[in-house]
Tab-separated table of N, CA and C in Angstrom:
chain	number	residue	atom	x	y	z
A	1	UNK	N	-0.039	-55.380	-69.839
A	1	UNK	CA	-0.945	-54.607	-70.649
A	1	UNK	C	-0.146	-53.653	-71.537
A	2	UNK	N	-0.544	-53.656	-72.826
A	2	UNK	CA	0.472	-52.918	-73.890
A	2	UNK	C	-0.331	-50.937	-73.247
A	3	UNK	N	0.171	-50.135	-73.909
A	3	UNK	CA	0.153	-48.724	-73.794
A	3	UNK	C	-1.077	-48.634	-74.053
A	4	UNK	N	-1.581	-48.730	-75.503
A	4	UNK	CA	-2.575	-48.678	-76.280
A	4	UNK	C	-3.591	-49.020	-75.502
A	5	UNK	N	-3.813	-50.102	-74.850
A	5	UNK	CA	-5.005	-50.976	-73.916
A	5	UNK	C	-4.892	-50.249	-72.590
A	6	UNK	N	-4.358	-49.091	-71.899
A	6	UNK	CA	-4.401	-48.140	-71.273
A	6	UNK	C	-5.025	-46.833	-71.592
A	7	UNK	N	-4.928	-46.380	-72.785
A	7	UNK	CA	-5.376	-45.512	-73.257
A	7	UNK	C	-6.897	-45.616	-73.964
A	8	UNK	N	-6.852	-46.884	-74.300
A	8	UNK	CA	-8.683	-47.158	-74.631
A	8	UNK	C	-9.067	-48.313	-74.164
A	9	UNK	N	-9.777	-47.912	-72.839
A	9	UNK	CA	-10.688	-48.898	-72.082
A	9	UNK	C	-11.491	-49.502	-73.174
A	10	UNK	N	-12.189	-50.905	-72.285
A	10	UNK	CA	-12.832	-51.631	-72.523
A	10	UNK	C	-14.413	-50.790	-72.637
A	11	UNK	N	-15.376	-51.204	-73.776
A	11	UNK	CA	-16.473	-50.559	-73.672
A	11	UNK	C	-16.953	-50.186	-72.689
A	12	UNK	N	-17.299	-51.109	-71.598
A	12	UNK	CA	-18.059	-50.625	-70.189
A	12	UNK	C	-17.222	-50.384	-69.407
A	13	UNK	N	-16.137	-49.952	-69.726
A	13	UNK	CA	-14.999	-49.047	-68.568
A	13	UNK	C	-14.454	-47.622	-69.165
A	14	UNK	N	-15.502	-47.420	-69.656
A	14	UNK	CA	-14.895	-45.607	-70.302
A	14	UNK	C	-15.211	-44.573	-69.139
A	15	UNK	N	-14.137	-44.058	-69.159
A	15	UNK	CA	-13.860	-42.642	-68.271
A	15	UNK	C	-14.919	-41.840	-68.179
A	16	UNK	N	-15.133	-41.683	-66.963
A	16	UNK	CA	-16.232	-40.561	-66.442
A	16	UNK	C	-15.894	-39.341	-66.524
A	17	UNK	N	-16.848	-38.492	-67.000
A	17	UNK	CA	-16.692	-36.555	-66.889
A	17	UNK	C	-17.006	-36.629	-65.361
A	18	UNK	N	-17.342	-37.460	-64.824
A	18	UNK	CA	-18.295	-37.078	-63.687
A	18	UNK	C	-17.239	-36.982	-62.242
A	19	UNK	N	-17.533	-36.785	-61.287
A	19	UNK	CA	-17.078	-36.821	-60.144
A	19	UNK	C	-16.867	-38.576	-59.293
A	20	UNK	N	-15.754	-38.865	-59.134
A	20	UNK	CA	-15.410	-40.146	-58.801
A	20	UNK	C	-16.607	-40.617	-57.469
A	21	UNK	N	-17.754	-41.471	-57.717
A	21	UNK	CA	-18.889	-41.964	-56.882
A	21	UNK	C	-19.146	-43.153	-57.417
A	22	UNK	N	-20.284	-43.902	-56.373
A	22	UNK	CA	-20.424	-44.912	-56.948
A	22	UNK	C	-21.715	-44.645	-58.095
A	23	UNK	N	-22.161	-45.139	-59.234
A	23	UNK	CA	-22.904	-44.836	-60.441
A	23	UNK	C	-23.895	-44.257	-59.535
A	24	UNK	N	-24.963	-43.592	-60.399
A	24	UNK	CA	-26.111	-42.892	-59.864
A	24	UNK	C	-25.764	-42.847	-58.494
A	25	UNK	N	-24.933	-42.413	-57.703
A	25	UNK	CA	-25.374	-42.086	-56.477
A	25	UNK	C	-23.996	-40.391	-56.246
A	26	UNK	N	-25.270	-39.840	-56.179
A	26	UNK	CA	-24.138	-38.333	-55.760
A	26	UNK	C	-23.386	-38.173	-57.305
A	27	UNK	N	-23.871	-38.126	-58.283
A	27	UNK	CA	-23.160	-37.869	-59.474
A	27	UNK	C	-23.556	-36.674	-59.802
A	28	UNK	N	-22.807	-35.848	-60.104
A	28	UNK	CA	-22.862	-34.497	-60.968
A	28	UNK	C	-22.607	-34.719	-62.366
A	29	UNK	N	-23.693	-33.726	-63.132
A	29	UNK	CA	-23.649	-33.420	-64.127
A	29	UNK	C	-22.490	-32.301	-64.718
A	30	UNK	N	-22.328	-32.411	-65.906
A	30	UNK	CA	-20.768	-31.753	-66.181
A	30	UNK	C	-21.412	-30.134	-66.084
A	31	UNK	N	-20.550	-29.149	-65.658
A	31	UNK	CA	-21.732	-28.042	-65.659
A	31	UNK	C	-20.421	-27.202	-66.744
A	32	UNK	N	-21.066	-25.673	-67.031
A	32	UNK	CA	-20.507	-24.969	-67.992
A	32	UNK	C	-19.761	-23.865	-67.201
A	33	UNK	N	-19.381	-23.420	-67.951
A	33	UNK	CA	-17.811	-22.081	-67.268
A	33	UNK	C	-19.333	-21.346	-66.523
A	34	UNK	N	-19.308	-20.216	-65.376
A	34	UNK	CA	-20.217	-19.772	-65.399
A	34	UNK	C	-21.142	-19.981	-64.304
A	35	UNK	N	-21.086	-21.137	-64.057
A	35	UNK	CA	-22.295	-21.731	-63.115
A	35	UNK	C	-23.198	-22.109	-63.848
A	36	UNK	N	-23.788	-22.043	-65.270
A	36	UNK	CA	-25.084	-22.621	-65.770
A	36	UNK	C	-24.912	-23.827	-66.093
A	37	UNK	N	-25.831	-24.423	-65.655
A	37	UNK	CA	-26.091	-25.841	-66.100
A	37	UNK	C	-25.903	-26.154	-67.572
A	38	UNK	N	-25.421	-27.470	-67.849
A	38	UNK	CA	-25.316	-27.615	-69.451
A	38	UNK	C	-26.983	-27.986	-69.684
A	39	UNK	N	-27.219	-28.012	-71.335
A	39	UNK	CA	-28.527	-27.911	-71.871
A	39	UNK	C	-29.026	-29.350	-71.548
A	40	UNK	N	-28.316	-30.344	-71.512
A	40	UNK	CA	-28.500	-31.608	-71.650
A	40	UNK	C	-29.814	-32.221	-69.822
A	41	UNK	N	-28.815	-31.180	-69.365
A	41	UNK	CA	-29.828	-31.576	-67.738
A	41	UNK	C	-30.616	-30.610	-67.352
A	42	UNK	N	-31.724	-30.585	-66.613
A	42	UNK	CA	-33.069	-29.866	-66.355
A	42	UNK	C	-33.099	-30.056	-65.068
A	43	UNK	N	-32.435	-29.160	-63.854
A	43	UNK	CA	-32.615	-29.045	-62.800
A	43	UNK	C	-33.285	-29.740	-61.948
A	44	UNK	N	-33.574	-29.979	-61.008
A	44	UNK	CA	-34.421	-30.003	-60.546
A	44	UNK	C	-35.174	-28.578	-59.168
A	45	UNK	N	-36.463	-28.506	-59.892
A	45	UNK	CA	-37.175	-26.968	-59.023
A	45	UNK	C	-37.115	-27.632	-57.736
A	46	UNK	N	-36.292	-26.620	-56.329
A	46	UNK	CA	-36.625	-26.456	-55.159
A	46	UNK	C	-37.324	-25.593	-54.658
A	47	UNK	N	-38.339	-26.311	-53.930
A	47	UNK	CA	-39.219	-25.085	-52.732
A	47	UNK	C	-38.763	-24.199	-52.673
A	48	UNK	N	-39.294	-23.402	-52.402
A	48	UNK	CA	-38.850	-22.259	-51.626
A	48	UNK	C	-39.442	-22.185	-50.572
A	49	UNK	N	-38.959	-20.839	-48.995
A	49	UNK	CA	-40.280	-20.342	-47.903
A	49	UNK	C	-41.854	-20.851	-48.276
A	50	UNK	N	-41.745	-20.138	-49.235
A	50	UNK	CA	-43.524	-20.258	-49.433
A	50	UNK	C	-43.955	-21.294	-50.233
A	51	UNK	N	-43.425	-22.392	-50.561
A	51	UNK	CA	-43.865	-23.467	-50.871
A	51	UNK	C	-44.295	-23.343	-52.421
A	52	UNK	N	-43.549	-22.251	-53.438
A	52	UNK	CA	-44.184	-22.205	-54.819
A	52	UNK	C	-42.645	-22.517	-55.543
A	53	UNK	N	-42.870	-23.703	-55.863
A	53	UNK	CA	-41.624	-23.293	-56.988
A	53	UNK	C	-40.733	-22.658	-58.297
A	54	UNK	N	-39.380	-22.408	-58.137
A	54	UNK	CA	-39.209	-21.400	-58.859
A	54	UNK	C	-39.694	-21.909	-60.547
A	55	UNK	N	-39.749	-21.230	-61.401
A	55	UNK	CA	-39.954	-21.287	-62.906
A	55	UNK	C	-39.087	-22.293	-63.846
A	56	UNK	N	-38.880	-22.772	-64.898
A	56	UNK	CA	-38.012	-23.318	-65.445
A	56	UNK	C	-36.802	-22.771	-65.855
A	57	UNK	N	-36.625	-21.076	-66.344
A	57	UNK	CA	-35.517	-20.417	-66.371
A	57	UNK	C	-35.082	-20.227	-65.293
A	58	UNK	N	-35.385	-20.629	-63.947
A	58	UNK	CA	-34.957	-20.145	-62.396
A	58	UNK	C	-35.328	-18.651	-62.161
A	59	UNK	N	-36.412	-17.919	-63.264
A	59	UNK	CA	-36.234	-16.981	-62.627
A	59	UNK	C	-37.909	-16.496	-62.215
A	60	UNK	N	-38.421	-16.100	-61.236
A	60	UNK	CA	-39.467	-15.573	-60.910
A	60	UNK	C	-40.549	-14.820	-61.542
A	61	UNK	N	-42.014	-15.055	-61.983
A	61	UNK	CA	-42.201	-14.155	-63.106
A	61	UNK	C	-42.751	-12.970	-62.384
A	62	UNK	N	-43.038	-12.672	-61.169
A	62	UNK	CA	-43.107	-11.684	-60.408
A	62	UNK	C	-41.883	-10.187	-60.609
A	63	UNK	N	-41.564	-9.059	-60.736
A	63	UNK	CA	-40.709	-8.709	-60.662
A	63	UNK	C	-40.176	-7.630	-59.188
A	64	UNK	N	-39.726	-7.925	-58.865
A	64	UNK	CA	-39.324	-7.286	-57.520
A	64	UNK	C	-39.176	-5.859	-57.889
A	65	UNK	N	-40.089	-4.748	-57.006
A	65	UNK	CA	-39.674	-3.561	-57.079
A	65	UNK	C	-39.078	-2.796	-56.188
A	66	UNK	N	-38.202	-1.916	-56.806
A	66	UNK	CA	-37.122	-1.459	-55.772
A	66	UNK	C	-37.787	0.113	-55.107
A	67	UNK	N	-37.267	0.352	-54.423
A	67	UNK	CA	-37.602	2.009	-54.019
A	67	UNK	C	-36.991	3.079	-54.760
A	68	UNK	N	-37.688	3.982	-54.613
A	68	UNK	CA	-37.303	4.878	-55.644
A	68	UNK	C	-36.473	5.877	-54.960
A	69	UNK	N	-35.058	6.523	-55.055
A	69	UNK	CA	-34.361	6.861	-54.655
A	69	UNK	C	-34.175	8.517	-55.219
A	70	UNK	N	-33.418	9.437	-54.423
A	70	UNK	CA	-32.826	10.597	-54.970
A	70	UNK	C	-32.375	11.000	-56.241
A	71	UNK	N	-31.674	9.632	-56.635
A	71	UNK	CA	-30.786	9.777	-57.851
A	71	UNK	C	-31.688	9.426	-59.184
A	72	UNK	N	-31.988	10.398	-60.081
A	72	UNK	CA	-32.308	10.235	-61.351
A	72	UNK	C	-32.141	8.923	-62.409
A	73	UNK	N	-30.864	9.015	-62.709
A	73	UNK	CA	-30.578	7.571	-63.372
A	73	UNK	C	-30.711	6.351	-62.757
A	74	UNK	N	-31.048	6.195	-61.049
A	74	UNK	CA	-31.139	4.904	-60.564
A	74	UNK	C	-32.811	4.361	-60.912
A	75	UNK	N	-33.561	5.660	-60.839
A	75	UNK	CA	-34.970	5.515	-60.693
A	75	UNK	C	-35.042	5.088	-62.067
A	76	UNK	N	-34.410	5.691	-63.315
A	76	UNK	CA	-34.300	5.163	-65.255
A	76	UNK	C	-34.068	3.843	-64.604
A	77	UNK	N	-33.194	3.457	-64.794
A	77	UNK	CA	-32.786	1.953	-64.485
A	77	UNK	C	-33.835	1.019	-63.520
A	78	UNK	N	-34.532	1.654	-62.415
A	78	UNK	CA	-35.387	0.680	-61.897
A	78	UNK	C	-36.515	0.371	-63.017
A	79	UNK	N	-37.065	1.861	-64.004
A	79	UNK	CA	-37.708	1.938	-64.896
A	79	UNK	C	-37.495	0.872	-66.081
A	80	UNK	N	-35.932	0.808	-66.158
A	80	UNK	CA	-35.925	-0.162	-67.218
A	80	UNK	C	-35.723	-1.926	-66.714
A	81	UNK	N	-35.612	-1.934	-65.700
A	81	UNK	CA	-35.569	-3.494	-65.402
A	81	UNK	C	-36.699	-3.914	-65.211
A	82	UNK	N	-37.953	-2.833	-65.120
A	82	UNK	CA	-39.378	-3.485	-65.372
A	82	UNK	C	-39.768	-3.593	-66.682
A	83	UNK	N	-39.073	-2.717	-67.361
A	83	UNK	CA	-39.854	-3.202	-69.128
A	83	UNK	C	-38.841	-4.359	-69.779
A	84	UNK	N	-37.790	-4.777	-69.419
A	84	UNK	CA	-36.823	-5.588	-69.951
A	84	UNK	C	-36.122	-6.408	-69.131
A	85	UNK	N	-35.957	-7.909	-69.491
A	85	UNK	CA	-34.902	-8.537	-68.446
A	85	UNK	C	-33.501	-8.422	-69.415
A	86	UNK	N	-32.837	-8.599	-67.951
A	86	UNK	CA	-31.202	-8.527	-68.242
A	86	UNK	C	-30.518	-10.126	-68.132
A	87	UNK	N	-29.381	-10.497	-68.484
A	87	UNK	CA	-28.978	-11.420	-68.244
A	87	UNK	C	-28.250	-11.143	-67.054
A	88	UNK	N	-27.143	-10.034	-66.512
A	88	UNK	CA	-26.754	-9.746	-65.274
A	88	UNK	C	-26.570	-8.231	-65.314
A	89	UNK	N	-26.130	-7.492	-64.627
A	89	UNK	CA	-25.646	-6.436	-63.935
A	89	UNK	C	-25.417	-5.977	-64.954
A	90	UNK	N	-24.102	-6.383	-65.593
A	90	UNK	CA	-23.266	-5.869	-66.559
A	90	UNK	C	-24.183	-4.881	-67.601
A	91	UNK	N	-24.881	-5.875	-68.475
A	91	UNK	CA	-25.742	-5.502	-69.605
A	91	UNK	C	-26.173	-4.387	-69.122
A	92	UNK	N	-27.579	-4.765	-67.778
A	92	UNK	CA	-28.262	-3.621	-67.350
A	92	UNK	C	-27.340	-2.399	-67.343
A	93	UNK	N	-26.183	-2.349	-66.798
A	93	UNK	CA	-25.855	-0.743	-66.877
A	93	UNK	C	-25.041	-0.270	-67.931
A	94	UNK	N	-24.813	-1.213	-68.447
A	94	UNK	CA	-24.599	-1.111	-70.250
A	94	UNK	C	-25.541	-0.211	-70.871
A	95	UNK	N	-26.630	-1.097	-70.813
A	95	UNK	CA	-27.525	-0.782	-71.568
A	95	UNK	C	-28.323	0.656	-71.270
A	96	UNK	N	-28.135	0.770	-69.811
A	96	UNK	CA	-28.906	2.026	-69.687
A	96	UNK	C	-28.245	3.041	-69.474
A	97	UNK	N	-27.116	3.057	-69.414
A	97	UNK	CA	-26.147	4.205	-69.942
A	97	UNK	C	-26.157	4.767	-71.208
A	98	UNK	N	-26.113	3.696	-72.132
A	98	UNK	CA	-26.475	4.081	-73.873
A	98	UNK	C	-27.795	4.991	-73.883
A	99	UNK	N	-28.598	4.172	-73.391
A	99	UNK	CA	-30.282	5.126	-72.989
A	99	UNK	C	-30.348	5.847	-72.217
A	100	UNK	N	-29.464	6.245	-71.258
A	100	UNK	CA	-30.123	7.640	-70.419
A	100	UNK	C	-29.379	8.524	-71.460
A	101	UNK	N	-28.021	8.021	-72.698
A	101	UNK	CA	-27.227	9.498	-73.345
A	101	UNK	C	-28.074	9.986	-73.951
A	102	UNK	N	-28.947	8.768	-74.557
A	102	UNK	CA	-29.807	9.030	-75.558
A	102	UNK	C	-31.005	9.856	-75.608
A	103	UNK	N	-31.575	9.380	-74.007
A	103	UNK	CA	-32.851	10.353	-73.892
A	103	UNK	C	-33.025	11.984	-73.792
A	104	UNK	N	-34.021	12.865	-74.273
A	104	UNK	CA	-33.890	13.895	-74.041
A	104	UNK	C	-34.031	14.649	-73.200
A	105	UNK	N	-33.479	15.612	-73.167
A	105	UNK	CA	-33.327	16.281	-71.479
A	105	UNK	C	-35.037	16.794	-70.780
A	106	UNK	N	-36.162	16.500	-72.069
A	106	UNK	CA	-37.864	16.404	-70.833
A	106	UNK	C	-37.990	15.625	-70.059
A	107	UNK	N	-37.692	13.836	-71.147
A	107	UNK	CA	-37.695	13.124	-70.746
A	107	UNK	C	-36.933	13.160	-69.114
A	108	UNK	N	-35.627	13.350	-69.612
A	108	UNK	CA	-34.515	13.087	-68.005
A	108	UNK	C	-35.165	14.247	-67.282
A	109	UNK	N	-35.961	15.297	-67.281
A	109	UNK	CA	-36.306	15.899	-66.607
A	109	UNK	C	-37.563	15.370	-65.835
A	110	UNK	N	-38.398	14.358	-66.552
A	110	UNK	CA	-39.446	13.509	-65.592
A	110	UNK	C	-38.501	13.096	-64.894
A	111	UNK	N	-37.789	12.198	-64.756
A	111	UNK	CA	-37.054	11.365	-63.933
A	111	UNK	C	-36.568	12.035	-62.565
A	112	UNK	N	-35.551	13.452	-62.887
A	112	UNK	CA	-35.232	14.236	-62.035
A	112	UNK	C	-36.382	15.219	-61.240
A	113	UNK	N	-37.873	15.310	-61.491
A	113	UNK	CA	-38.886	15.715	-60.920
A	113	UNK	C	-39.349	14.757	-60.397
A	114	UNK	N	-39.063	13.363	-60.656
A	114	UNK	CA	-39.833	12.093	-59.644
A	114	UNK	C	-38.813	11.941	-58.989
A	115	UNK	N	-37.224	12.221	-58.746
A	115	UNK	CA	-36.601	11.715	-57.602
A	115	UNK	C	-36.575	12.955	-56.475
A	116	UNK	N	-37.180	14.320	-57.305
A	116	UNK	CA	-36.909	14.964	-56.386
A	116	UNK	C	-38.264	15.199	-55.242
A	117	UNK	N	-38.935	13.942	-55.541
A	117	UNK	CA	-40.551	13.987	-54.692
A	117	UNK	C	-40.351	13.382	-53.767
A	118	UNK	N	-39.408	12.601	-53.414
A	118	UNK	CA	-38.647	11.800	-52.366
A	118	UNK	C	-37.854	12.696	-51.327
A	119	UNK	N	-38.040	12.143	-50.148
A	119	UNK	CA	-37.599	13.094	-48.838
A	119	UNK	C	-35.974	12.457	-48.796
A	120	UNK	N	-35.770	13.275	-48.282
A	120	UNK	CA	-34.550	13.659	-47.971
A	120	UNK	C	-34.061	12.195	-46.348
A	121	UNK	N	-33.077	11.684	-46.784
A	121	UNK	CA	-32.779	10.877	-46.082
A	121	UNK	C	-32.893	11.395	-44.496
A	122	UNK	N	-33.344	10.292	-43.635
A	122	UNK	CA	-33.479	10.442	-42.396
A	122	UNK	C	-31.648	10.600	-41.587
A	123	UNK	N	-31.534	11.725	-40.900
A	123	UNK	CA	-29.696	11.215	-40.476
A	123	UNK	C	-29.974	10.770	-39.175
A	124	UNK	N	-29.147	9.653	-38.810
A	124	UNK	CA	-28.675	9.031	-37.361
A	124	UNK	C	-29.367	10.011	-36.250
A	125	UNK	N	-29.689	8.960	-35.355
A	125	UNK	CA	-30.038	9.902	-33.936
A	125	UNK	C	-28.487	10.299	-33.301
A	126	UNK	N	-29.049	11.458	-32.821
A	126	UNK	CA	-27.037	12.010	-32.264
A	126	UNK	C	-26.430	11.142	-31.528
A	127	UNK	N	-27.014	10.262	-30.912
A	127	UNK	CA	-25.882	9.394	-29.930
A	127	UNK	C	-25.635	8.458	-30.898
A	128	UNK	N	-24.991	8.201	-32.357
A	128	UNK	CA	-24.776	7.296	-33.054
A	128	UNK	C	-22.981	8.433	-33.488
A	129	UNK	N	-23.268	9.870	-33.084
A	129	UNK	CA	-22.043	10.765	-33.092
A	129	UNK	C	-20.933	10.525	-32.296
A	130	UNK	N	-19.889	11.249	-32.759
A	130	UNK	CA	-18.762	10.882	-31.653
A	130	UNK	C	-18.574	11.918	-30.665
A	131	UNK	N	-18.008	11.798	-29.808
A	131	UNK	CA	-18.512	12.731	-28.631
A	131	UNK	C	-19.048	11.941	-27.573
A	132	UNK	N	-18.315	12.748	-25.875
A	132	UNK	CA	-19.022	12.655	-24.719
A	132	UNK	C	-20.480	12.905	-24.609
A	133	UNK	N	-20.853	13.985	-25.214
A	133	UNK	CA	-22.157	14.329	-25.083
A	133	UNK	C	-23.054	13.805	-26.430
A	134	UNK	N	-22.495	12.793	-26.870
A	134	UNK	CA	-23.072	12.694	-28.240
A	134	UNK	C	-23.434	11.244	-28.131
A	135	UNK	N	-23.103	10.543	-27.006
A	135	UNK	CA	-23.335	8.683	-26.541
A	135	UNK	C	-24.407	8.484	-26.376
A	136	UNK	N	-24.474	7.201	-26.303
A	136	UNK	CA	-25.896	6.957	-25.815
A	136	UNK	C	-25.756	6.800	-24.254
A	137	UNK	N	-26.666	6.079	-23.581
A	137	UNK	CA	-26.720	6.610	-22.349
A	137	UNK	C	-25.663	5.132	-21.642
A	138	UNK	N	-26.247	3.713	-22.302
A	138	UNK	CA	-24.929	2.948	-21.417
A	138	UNK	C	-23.494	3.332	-21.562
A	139	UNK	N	-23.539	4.030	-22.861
A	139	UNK	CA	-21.803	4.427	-23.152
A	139	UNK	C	-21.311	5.301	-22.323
A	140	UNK	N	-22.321	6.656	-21.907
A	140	UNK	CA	-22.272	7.460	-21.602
A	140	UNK	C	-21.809	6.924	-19.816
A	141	UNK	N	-22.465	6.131	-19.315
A	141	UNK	CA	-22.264	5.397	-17.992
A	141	UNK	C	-20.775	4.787	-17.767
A	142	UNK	N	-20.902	4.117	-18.760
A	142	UNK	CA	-19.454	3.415	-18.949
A	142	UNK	C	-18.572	3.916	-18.818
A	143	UNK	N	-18.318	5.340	-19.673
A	143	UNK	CA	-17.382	6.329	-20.026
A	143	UNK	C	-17.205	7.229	-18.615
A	144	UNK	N	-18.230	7.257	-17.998
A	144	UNK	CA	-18.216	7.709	-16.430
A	144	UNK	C	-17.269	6.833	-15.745
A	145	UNK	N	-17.960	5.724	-15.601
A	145	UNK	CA	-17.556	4.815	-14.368
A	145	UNK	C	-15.729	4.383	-14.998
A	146	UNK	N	-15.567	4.891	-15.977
A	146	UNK	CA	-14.231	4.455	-16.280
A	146	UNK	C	-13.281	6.155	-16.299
A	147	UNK	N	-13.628	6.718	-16.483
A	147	UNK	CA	-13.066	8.015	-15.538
A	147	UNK	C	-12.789	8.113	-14.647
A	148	UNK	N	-13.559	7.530	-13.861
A	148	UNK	CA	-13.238	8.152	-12.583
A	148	UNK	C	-12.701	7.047	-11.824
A	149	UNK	N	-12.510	5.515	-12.196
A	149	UNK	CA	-11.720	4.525	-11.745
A	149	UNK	C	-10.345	4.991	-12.088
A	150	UNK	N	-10.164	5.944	-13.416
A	150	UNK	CA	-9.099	6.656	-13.973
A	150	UNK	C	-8.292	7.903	-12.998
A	151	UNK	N	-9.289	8.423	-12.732
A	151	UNK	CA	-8.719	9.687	-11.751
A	151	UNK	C	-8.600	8.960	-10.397
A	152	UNK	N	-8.790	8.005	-10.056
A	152	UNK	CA	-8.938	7.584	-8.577
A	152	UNK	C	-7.361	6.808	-8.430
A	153	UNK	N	-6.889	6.094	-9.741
A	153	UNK	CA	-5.775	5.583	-10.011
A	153	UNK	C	-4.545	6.798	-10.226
A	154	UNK	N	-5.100	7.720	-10.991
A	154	UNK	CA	-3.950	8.712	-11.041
A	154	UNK	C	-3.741	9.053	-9.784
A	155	UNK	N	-4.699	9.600	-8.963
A	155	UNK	CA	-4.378	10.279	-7.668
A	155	UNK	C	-3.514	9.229	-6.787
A	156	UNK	N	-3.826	8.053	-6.707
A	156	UNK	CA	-3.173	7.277	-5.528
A	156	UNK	C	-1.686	7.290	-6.300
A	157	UNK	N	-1.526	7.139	-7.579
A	157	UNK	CA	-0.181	7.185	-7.645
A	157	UNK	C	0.357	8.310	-7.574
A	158	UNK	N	-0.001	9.064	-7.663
A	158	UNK	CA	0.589	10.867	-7.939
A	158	UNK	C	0.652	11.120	-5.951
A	159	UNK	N	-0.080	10.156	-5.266
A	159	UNK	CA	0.049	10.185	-3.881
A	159	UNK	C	1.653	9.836	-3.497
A	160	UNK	N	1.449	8.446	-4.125
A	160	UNK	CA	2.443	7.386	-3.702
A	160	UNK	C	3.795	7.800	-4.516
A	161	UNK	N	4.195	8.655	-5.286
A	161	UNK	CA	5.301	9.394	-6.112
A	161	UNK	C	5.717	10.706	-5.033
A	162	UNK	N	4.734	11.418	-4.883
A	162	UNK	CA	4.870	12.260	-4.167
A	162	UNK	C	5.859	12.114	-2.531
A	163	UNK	N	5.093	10.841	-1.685
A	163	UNK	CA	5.433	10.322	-0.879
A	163	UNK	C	7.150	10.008	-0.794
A	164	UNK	N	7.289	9.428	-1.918
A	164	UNK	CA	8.678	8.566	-1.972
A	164	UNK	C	9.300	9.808	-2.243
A	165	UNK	N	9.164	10.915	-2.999
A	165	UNK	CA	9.802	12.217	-3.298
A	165	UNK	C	10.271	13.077	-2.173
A	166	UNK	N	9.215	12.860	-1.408
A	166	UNK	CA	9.816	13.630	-0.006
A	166	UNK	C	10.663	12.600	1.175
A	167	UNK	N	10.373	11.475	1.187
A	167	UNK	CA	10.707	10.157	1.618
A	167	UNK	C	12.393	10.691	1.600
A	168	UNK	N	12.823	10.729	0.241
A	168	UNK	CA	14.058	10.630	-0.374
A	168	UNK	C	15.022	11.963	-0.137
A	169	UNK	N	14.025	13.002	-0.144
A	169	UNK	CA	14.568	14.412	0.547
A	169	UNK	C	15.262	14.896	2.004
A	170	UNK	N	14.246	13.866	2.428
A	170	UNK	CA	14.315	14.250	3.732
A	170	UNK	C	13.741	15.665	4.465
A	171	UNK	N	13.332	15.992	3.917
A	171	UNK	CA	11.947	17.105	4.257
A	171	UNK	C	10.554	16.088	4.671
A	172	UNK	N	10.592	16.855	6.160
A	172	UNK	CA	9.312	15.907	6.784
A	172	UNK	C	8.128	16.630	6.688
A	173	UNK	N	8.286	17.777	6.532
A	173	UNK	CA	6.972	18.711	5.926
A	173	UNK	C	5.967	18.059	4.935
């Protein structure tokens, strides 16, 4: 076979983009930098839990709402991912950085009067502290029963040191 007749197959033997399979079976479509699908192929929608499938952009037309938190600019930003979609992360805090410089300080003052209507985080129950008296109660057991297997070991050796100390003296006292 000359070079040339290596380099350009026969019509029905041209090189696959695809993943080495047998035809239609387990073939992937060529996809784009990114993870998005190229334009040419149309997913196919999987179930979900609840048996509704997702949309054709993959994305939900429901919008998930978040809780409203302490912080001023998080609560702007939950504010703005309900009036606008983002393509990812990035944009969103792009974008609402430009808009919180922008807004005026009444405005940012609603924001900072609605986060400050929110309670104050719940803190840990004390046995989540460090500390003997700060355990919970199996730790607290544990931390017992391993003490005093501790002192019961020191003493027999501090016995058995002692012993050989006078052993070696010769003082029978």
């Amino acid at each position: 076979m000359a070079k040339s007749d290596r380099s350009n197959p026969p019509q029905g033997q041209q090189k696959s983009i695809l993943r080495k399979s047998e035809p239609g079976k387990n073939a992937q479509p060529p996809r784009k930098r990114g993870g998005q699908e190229s334009a040419q192929v149309d997913p196919l929608p999987l179930p979900n839990g609840n048996g509704a499938d997702p949309p054709p952009n993959g994305k939900f037309l429901v919008k998930r709402l978040t809780k409203l938190t302490r912080n001023p600019f998080l609560n702007f930003i939950r504010h703005l991912r309900m009036e606008r979609d983002f393509r990812d992360m990035k944009e969103l805090f792009k974008a609402a950085g430009v808009a919180w410089k922008n807004l005026s300080e009444d405005e940012k003052q609603d924001y900072r009067e609605e986060a400050t209507t929110i309670d104050a985080p719940v803190l840990p129950p004390p046995f989540f502290k460090l500390g003997e008296q700060k355990l919970g109660p199996s730790l607290r057991r544990n931390l017992a029963k391993f003490k005093s297997l501790l002192d019961k070991a020191v003493e027999k050796n501090l016995d058995n040191v002692c012993e050989q100390e006078m052993g070696k003296s010769g003082n029978g006292r």
